[in-house]
Amino acid sequence: EAQLVEYGGGSVKPGGSLTLSCAASGFTFSNVWMSWVRQAPGKGLEWVGRIKTTAGGGTTEYSAPVKGRFTISRDDSKNTLSLQMSSLKTEDTAVYYCTTDFKQGYQGSWGRGTLVTVSS
Amino acid sequence: EIVLTQSPATLSLSPGERATLSCRASQSISSYLAWYQQKPGQAPRLLIYDASNRATDTPARFSGSGSGTDFTLTISSLEPEDFAVYYCQQGSHWLTFGGGTKVEIK
């Protein structure tokens, strides 16, 4: 059974940077596309971006609100997914979930999430 | 961007009743639609993908239908654990989620 554990969340000031990580286990990480999905407090779900498999080119895709500010990477040797966030805005405040992404972008497995708070 | 509109925003029903949730896309997404369930304080869980395929461990009382722009999630007989928020999500062009439908106990 796939297990995903996010860590690295915390409080940061607007304009600051933060890196989230996700430790994956229970499946062959290198064979799976991975995504980040976020949820602002009391709000709905928002897809942040994803990374394809390394064998597939490791291409990344991002939603419009984060493109140019966020970078997704993966380390298949450590079964770890990362999300580097810079130029953070108050509207980036959310719980960030690490997910497995299959077929047409369906989010099959989810971590428990890590909270990022952007506030002065 | 493809916009998904879910209705109603809130559905008040009693255990044992049938729940019908709607998701409408702003343009055709074929059958590239998923449904998720989220309970308070928990991560979402995939229920249905490709509009009508149940994910692993999804009970048979959950069914999905539709194609093109109109989709439905039906819960045939609500169990106490089914009261939650449900989101639809499309994978036809980038990925977007609907705003959610809360199924609450009447």
Short mmCIF file of C-alpha atoms in Angstrom, two decimals, chain B residues 14-106:
data_model
loop_
_atom_site.label_atom_id
_atom_site.label_comp_id
_atom_site.label_asym_id
_atom_site.label_seq_id
_atom_site.Cartn_x
_atom_site.Cartn_y
_atom_site.Cartn_z
CA SER B 14 -30.85 11.10 6.27
CA PRO B 15 -29.00 7.76 6.50
CA GLY B 16 -30.50 5.28 4.07
CA GLU B 17 -31.52 7.94 1.55
CA ARG B 18 -30.17 8.25 -1.97
CA ALA B 19 -27.70 11.06 -2.73
CA THR B 20 -27.27 12.55 -6.19
CA LEU B 21 -24.38 14.97 -6.72
CA SER B 22 -23.80 16.89 -9.93
CA CYS B 23 -20.64 18.16 -11.62
CA ARG B 24 -20.79 20.24 -14.80
CA ALA B 25 -17.76 21.11 -16.92
CA SER B 26 -17.40 24.37 -18.85
CA GLN B 27 -16.43 22.37 -21.95
CA SER B 28 -16.36 18.73 -22.94
CA ILE B 29 -13.93 16.58 -20.95
CA SER B 30 -14.94 13.23 -22.47
CA SER B 31 -14.97 10.81 -19.51
CA TYR B 32 -11.87 12.20 -17.81
CA LEU B 33 -13.50 12.85 -14.48
CA ALA B 34 -12.82 11.68 -10.94
CA TRP B 35 -14.68 11.97 -7.66
CA TYR B 36 -13.08 12.30 -4.21
CA GLN B 37 -14.43 12.12 -0.69
CA GLN B 38 -12.98 14.23 2.12
CA LYS B 39 -13.86 13.94 5.78
CA PRO B 40 -12.96 16.64 8.34
CA GLY B 41 -9.27 16.64 9.21
CA GLN B 42 -8.45 13.99 6.62
CA ALA B 43 -6.90 13.93 3.19
CA PRO B 44 -9.22 13.36 0.24
CA ARG B 45 -9.73 9.82 -1.03
CA LEU B 46 -10.26 8.80 -4.64
CA LEU B 47 -13.66 7.16 -5.13
CA ILE B 48 -14.31 7.11 -8.88
CA TYR B 49 -12.14 7.70 -11.96
CA ASP B 50 -12.84 7.81 -15.69
CA ALA B 51 -16.35 8.96 -14.68
CA SER B 52 -17.63 5.53 -13.71
CA ASN B 53 -14.82 3.25 -12.53
CA ARG B 54 -14.72 2.59 -8.80
CA ALA B 55 -11.30 2.89 -7.19
CA THR B 56 -9.94 0.12 -5.01
CA ASP B 57 -11.96 -0.23 -1.80
CA THR B 58 -14.78 2.04 -2.99
CA PRO B 59 -18.06 0.47 -1.85
CA ALA B 60 -20.55 -0.58 -4.51
CA ARG B 61 -23.14 1.91 -3.23
CA PHE B 62 -21.06 4.63 -4.92
CA SER B 63 -21.55 4.95 -8.67
CA GLY B 64 -20.52 7.52 -11.23
CA SER B 65 -22.01 8.35 -14.60
CA GLY B 66 -21.84 10.90 -17.38
CA SER B 67 -19.64 12.09 -20.20
CA GLY B 68 -18.96 15.28 -22.07
CA THR B 69 -19.98 18.07 -19.69
CA ASP B 70 -22.47 16.54 -17.25
CA PHE B 71 -21.54 14.05 -14.55
CA THR B 72 -23.24 12.51 -11.54
CA LEU B 73 -22.07 10.76 -8.40
CA THR B 74 -24.79 8.64 -6.81
CA ILE B 75 -24.72 7.11 -3.35
CA SER B 76 -27.52 4.57 -3.41
CA SER B 77 -28.14 4.40 0.34
CA LEU B 78 -26.24 6.71 2.66
CA GLU B 79 -24.25 5.14 5.46
CA PRO B 80 -23.19 7.21 8.49
CA GLU B 81 -19.59 7.29 7.22
CA ASP B 82 -20.65 8.81 3.89
CA PHE B 83 -21.41 12.25 5.33
CA ALA B 84 -18.49 14.26 3.99
CA VAL B 85 -17.47 16.70 1.26
CA TYR B 86 -17.23 15.41 -2.31
CA TYR B 87 -15.11 16.94 -5.06
CA CYS B 88 -15.03 16.26 -8.76
CA GLN B 89 -11.82 16.72 -10.77
CA GLN B 90 -11.10 16.75 -14.49
CA GLY B 91 -7.97 15.55 -16.23
CA SER B 92 -8.81 16.45 -19.81
CA HIS B 93 -6.84 19.72 -19.95
CA TRP B 94 -4.51 20.39 -17.03
CA LEU B 95 -6.17 19.48 -13.76
CA THR B 96 -8.95 21.35 -12.02
CA PHE B 97 -11.30 20.57 -9.14
CA GLY B 98 -14.89 21.53 -8.55
CA GLY B 99 -15.86 23.58 -5.51
CA GLY B 100 -17.28 20.62 -3.62
CA THR B 101 -20.63 19.37 -2.33
CA LYS B 102 -21.11 18.84 1.38
CA VAL B 103 -23.39 15.93 2.25
CA GLU B 104 -24.69 16.57 5.74
CA ILE B 105 -27.00 14.74 8.08
CA LYS B 106 -30.55 16.06 8.01
#
